[in-house]
Amino acid sequence: MAHAARVLWPRGRALAWRLGCCPTLGFPAQSRAGFAGSAGGSGPAATARKGGPRLLGAAALALGGALGLYHTARWHLRAQDLRAERSAVQQQLNDSSVIISALKTYLVSGQPLEDIITYYPPMKAVNDQGKEVTEFCNKYWLMLDEKEAQRMYGGKEARTEEMKWRQWADDWLVHLISPNVYRTPAEALASFDYIVKEGNFGAVEGAMAKYMGAAAMYIISKRLKSRHHLRDDVREDLYEAANKWVAAVGKDRPFMGGQKPNLADLAVYGVLRVMEGLEAFDDMMRHTRIQPWYLRVEKAIAEAPQ
C-alpha cells in the first residue's frame, strides 16, 4: 500500500496543481505555510491568489466537458430514434398479394411507398393446423381515395369483385396445383424432369433432384389432397374451378377487369401459368372453357408497354 501511494503521489500532485488546488499531505496549517516559505514560495495568501485563475479554468473546462457529453449523448439518442423510425418503415413484405396491392396503389396514387406499407399492417394468427402465421390486413384492397377509385374501377361493385376473386385464387385455386401436377408417380417425374431441364443441374444433381424430389412431392400432394378435402380425382376440382372462373368473367367482357385485365385476372393467370408444359395444364385446356380467356391475358401481357 505504501509503495502504491509513493507511485501515485507524483501523478496525483501534478493533476491537483492542474486543477488549481494543492494536495494536502496531512500537515498542520502552520507547517504547510512554513514548508511553502522555506521552498521559496509566497505563502498561503499568494497561493490562494494564484489558485483562483486555475480554479476558474478548471470550472470552465469541466463545464465544457459536461456540455460536450450532453450533446454527444443527445446525438446518440437521436440517432437511435432515427434508426427505430427507419426500421418501423422498412417493414418486410413476403406476401405476394400484399406486394401487388402496395405497388398498384403506388402506381395509381403516387403516395410514398413507406406510407403505403403502413396501410397493410401484419397480424399474428393461428391457422387450422394450430401454427402461428402472419396475415396482413387489407391485403386485397388498393388504398385509393374516392376519385382515384372511381377512375380505376368505375364503381364499388367492380372493386369488391376484384378483391373477392383475388382472395379466391389465394384461398382455393393455388391449392389445386400441387395435387394435380404431382397426381401420379409418372406426372411427378415428368414435372421434375421439366424442372431439371430448365434449371442448371449437373448430371448427378439432376438425377437426384428428379427422382428424390418427385417421390417427396408425390407423397406431399396426397397430404395436400386430404388437407383441402379434394376429390379422389383431383382433376375434377381443377376443371370445376376453371369453369367457375370463366363463368364469373362472363361472355360480355374479355376480362374481369373489362377491356383490360385487372388484378384478379392476373392473379388467376399467374396461378395457372405455373402448370404450363405439364399434363395437368394440357388436360385443363382440353376439358374446360378457360383457354380463350387464358390466351387473351397472355396476349395482353405480351403487348403491354415495358
Coordinates of C-alpha atoms in Angstrom, one line a residue:
M1 CA 0.0 0.0 0.0
A2 CA 2.8 2.4 0.9
H3 CA 4.6 1.6 -2.3
A4 CA 1.4 2.3 -4.3
A5 CA 1.0 5.6 -2.6
R6 CA 4.5 6.6 -3.4
V7 CA 4.0 5.7 -7.1
L8 CA 0.7 7.5 -7.4
W9 CA 1.6 10.6 -5.4
P10 CA 3.6 12.5 -8.1
R11 CA 0.8 12.0 -10.7
G12 CA -1.9 12.9 -8.2
R13 CA 0.1 16.0 -7.2
A14 CA 0.5 17.1 -10.8
L15 CA -3.2 16.6 -11.5
A16 CA -4.1 18.5 -8.4
W17 CA -2.0 21.5 -9.4
R18 CA -3.5 21.5 -12.9
L19 CA -7.0 21.7 -11.4
G20 CA -5.8 24.7 -9.3
C21 CA -5.5 23.1 -5.9
C22 CA -2.7 21.9 -3.7
P23 CA -2.7 18.3 -2.5
T24 CA -3.0 18.0 1.3
L25 CA -0.3 15.9 3.0
G26 CA -1.9 15.9 6.4
F27 CA 0.4 18.6 7.9
P28 CA -0.9 21.3 10.2
A29 CA -1.6 24.7 8.6
Q30 CA 1.4 26.3 10.1
S31 CA 3.7 23.5 8.9
R32 CA 2.3 23.9 5.4
A33 CA 2.9 27.6 5.5
G34 CA 6.4 27.1 6.7
F35 CA 7.1 24.5 4.1
A36 CA 5.9 26.8 1.3
G37 CA 8.1 29.6 2.7
S38 CA 11.2 27.5 3.0
A39 CA 10.8 26.3 -0.5
G40 CA 10.8 29.9 -1.8
G41 CA 7.1 30.0 -2.2
S42 CA 4.9 33.0 -1.5
G43 CA 2.9 31.6 1.4
P44 CA -0.8 30.8 1.8
A45 CA -2.2 34.2 0.7
A46 CA -0.2 34.2 -2.6
T47 CA -1.1 30.6 -3.3
A48 CA -4.8 31.4 -2.9
R49 CA -4.4 34.3 -5.3
K50 CA -2.6 32.2 -7.9
G51 CA -5.1 29.3 -7.4
G52 CA -8.1 31.5 -8.3
P53 CA -7.5 31.6 -12.1
R54 CA -6.7 27.9 -12.1
L55 CA -10.0 27.1 -10.4
L56 CA -11.8 29.2 -12.9
G57 CA -10.0 27.4 -15.8
A58 CA -10.9 24.1 -14.2
A59 CA -14.5 25.1 -13.8
A60 CA -14.7 26.2 -17.4
L61 CA -13.1 23.0 -18.6
A62 CA -15.5 20.9 -16.5
L63 CA -18.4 22.9 -17.9
G64 CA -17.3 22.5 -21.5
G65 CA -16.8 18.8 -20.9
A66 CA -20.2 18.5 -19.4
L67 CA -21.8 20.3 -22.4
G68 CA -19.9 18.1 -24.8
L69 CA -21.0 15.0 -23.1
Y70 CA -24.6 16.2 -23.1
H71 CA -24.6 17.0 -26.8
T72 CA -22.9 13.7 -27.6
A73 CA -25.5 11.7 -25.6
R74 CA -28.2 13.7 -27.2
W75 CA -26.8 12.9 -30.7
H76 CA -26.6 9.2 -29.9
L77 CA -30.2 9.2 -28.7
R78 CA -31.4 11.0 -31.8
A79 CA -29.6 8.5 -34.0
Q80 CA -31.2 5.6 -32.2
D81 CA -34.6 7.3 -32.7
L82 CA -34.0 7.7 -36.4
R83 CA -32.9 4.0 -36.7
A84 CA -36.0 3.0 -34.9
E85 CA -38.2 5.1 -37.2
R86 CA -36.5 3.6 -40.3
S87 CA -36.8 0.1 -39.0
A88 CA -40.5 0.7 -38.5
V89 CA -40.9 2.0 -42.0
Q90 CA -38.8 -0.8 -43.5
Q91 CA -41.4 -3.5 -42.9
Q92 CA -40.7 -6.7 -44.7
L93 CA -43.4 -7.8 -47.1
N94 CA -43.3 -11.5 -48.0
D95 CA -46.9 -11.9 -49.2
S96 CA -47.2 -11.6 -52.9
S97 CA -50.8 -10.3 -52.7
V98 CA -49.8 -7.5 -50.4
I99 CA -46.8 -6.6 -52.6
I100 CA -49.1 -6.4 -55.6
S101 CA -51.6 -4.2 -53.8
A102 CA -48.9 -1.9 -52.4
L103 CA -47.3 -1.5 -55.8
K104 CA -50.6 -0.9 -57.7
T105 CA -51.6 1.7 -55.0
Y106 CA -48.3 3.4 -55.6
L107 CA -48.6 3.5 -59.4
V108 CA -52.2 4.8 -59.2
S109 CA -51.9 7.3 -56.3
G110 CA -48.2 8.2 -56.3
Q111 CA -48.2 8.1 -52.5
P112 CA -44.8 7.3 -50.9
L113 CA -44.2 3.6 -50.6
E114 CA -43.2 4.0 -46.9
D115 CA -46.7 5.4 -46.2
I116 CA -48.5 2.8 -48.3
I117 CA -46.9 -0.1 -46.5
T118 CA -48.4 1.1 -43.2
Y119 CA -51.8 0.5 -44.7
Y120 CA -51.1 -3.2 -44.6
P121 CA -50.2 -4.0 -41.0
P122 CA -49.1 -7.5 -40.2
M123 CA -51.2 -9.5 -37.7
K124 CA -50.3 -12.8 -36.0
A125 CA -52.9 -15.5 -36.2
V126 CA -53.3 -19.3 -35.7
N127 CA -54.3 -21.4 -38.8
D128 CA -56.3 -24.6 -38.9
Q129 CA -53.2 -26.7 -38.2
G130 CA -52.5 -24.7 -35.0
K131 CA -49.5 -23.0 -36.4
E132 CA -48.8 -19.3 -35.9
V133 CA -48.9 -17.4 -39.2
T134 CA -48.6 -13.8 -40.2
E135 CA -51.6 -12.2 -42.0
F136 CA -51.8 -8.7 -43.5
C137 CA -54.8 -6.5 -43.1
N138 CA -56.4 -5.1 -46.2
K139 CA -54.2 -7.3 -48.4
Y140 CA -56.6 -7.4 -51.4
W141 CA -57.5 -3.7 -51.3
L142 CA -55.9 -0.8 -53.1
M143 CA -55.6 2.2 -50.8
L144 CA -57.1 4.9 -53.0
D145 CA -59.2 8.0 -52.4
E146 CA -62.7 8.2 -53.9
K147 CA -61.6 10.0 -57.1
E148 CA -58.8 7.5 -57.8
A149 CA -61.0 4.5 -57.1
Q150 CA -63.8 5.9 -59.3
R151 CA -61.3 6.5 -62.1
M152 CA -59.8 3.0 -61.8
Y153 CA -62.9 0.9 -61.2
G154 CA -65.9 2.9 -62.2
G155 CA -67.9 1.7 -59.3
K156 CA -67.8 -0.1 -55.9
E157 CA -69.0 -3.4 -57.3
A158 CA -66.0 -3.8 -59.6
R159 CA -63.7 -3.1 -56.8
T160 CA -65.3 -5.6 -54.5
E161 CA -65.4 -8.2 -57.3
E162 CA -61.7 -7.9 -57.9
M163 CA -61.0 -8.3 -54.2
K164 CA -63.2 -11.4 -53.9
W165 CA -61.6 -13.3 -56.8
R166 CA -58.1 -12.4 -55.8
Q167 CA -58.8 -14.0 -52.4
W168 CA -60.4 -17.0 -54.2
A169 CA -57.2 -17.5 -56.2
D170 CA -55.1 -17.5 -52.9
D171 CA -57.5 -19.5 -50.7
W172 CA -58.6 -22.2 -53.2
L173 CA -57.2 -22.2 -56.7
V174 CA -53.5 -22.3 -55.7
H175 CA -54.1 -25.3 -53.5
L176 CA -55.2 -27.3 -56.6
I177 CA -51.9 -27.0 -58.3
S178 CA -49.6 -29.5 -56.4
P179 CA -52.2 -32.3 -56.2
N180 CA -52.7 -32.1 -59.9
V181 CA -49.1 -31.6 -61.0
Y182 CA -47.9 -34.5 -58.8
R183 CA -51.1 -36.6 -59.1
T184 CA -49.3 -39.8 -60.1
P185 CA -45.7 -41.0 -59.9
A186 CA -45.4 -40.5 -63.7
E187 CA -46.7 -37.0 -63.6
A188 CA -44.4 -36.2 -60.6
L189 CA -41.4 -37.5 -62.6
A190 CA -42.4 -35.5 -65.7
S191 CA -42.8 -32.3 -63.6
F192 CA -39.3 -32.7 -62.0
D193 CA -37.9 -33.6 -65.4
Y194 CA -39.1 -30.3 -66.6
I195 CA -37.7 -28.5 -63.6
V196 CA -34.3 -30.2 -64.0
K197 CA -34.2 -29.3 -67.7
E198 CA -35.0 -25.6 -67.0
G199 CA -32.5 -25.4 -64.1
N200 CA -28.8 -25.5 -64.0
F201 CA -28.2 -29.0 -62.7
G202 CA -25.4 -31.4 -63.3
A203 CA -25.9 -35.0 -64.3
V204 CA -25.8 -36.4 -60.8
E205 CA -27.5 -33.5 -59.1
G206 CA -30.2 -33.5 -61.8
A207 CA -30.9 -37.3 -61.3
M208 CA -31.1 -36.9 -57.5
A209 CA -33.4 -33.9 -57.8
K210 CA -35.6 -35.6 -60.3
Y211 CA -36.2 -38.9 -58.5
M212 CA -36.0 -37.8 -54.9
G213 CA -37.9 -34.6 -55.5
A214 CA -40.6 -36.4 -57.4
A215 CA -41.0 -39.1 -54.7
A216 CA -41.3 -36.4 -52.0
M217 CA -43.8 -34.2 -53.9
Y218 CA -45.9 -37.2 -54.8
I219 CA -46.3 -38.0 -51.1
I220 CA -46.8 -34.4 -50.2
S221 CA -49.5 -34.0 -52.9
K222 CA -51.5 -36.7 -51.2
R223 CA -51.4 -34.9 -47.9
L224 CA -52.5 -31.7 -49.6
K225 CA -55.3 -33.5 -51.2
S226 CA -56.6 -34.7 -47.9
R227 CA -56.0 -31.4 -46.1
H228 CA -58.0 -29.4 -48.7
H229 CA -60.7 -32.1 -49.0
L230 CA -60.3 -32.7 -52.7
R231 CA -62.0 -35.4 -54.7
D232 CA -60.4 -38.7 -55.5
D233 CA -59.7 -37.5 -59.0
V234 CA -58.3 -34.0 -58.3
R235 CA -58.7 -33.1 -62.0
E236 CA -62.4 -32.7 -61.3
D237 CA -61.7 -29.9 -58.8
L238 CA -59.3 -28.2 -61.2
Y239 CA -61.8 -28.3 -64.1
E240 CA -64.6 -27.1 -61.8
A241 CA -62.5 -24.1 -60.6
A242 CA -61.5 -23.2 -64.2
N243 CA -65.1 -23.2 -65.4
K244 CA -66.2 -21.3 -62.3
W245 CA -63.7 -18.5 -63.1
V246 CA -64.9 -18.4 -66.8
A247 CA -68.5 -18.1 -65.6
A248 CA -67.5 -15.2 -63.3
V249 CA -65.8 -13.3 -66.1
G250 CA -68.9 -13.9 -68.3
K251 CA -69.5 -13.6 -72.1
D252 CA -69.9 -9.8 -72.2
R253 CA -66.3 -8.8 -71.4
P254 CA -63.0 -10.2 -72.4
F255 CA -61.6 -9.9 -68.8
M256 CA -62.9 -9.5 -65.4
G257 CA -61.4 -6.0 -65.5
G258 CA -63.4 -5.2 -68.6
Q259 CA -61.4 -4.3 -71.7
K260 CA -58.1 -5.0 -69.9
P261 CA -57.0 -7.4 -67.2
N262 CA -57.4 -6.4 -63.6
L263 CA -55.5 -7.8 -60.6
A264 CA -58.0 -10.7 -60.3
D265 CA -57.3 -11.7 -63.9
L266 CA -53.5 -11.5 -63.3
A267 CA -53.8 -13.5 -60.0
V268 CA -55.7 -16.4 -61.7
Y269 CA -53.4 -16.3 -64.7
G270 CA -50.3 -16.4 -62.5
V271 CA -51.5 -19.4 -60.6
L272 CA -52.4 -21.4 -63.7
R273 CA -49.3 -20.5 -65.6
V274 CA -47.0 -22.5 -63.3
M275 CA -48.6 -25.6 -64.9
E276 CA -47.7 -24.8 -68.5
G277 CA -45.8 -27.6 -70.2
L278 CA -47.3 -30.2 -67.9
E279 CA -50.0 -32.8 -68.3
A280 CA -52.3 -31.1 -65.9
F281 CA -52.3 -27.9 -67.9
D282 CA -53.0 -29.6 -71.2
D283 CA -55.9 -31.5 -69.6
M284 CA -57.3 -28.3 -68.2
M285 CA -57.2 -26.6 -71.6
R286 CA -58.9 -29.5 -73.3
H287 CA -61.7 -30.2 -70.8
T288 CA -62.7 -26.6 -69.7
R289 CA -63.7 -23.4 -71.3
I290 CA -60.8 -21.4 -69.9
Q291 CA -58.4 -21.4 -72.9
P292 CA -59.8 -18.3 -74.8
W293 CA -59.6 -16.2 -71.7
Y294 CA -56.1 -17.5 -70.9
L295 CA -54.8 -16.7 -74.3
R296 CA -56.3 -13.2 -74.2
V297 CA -54.5 -12.5 -70.9
E298 CA -51.3 -13.9 -72.3
K299 CA -51.6 -11.6 -75.4
A300 CA -52.4 -8.5 -73.3
I301 CA -49.3 -9.1 -71.1
A302 CA -47.1 -9.5 -74.2
E303 CA -48.5 -6.3 -75.7
A304 CA -48.3 -4.2 -72.5
P305 CA -45.7 -1.4 -72.6
Q306 CA -42.5 -2.3 -70.9

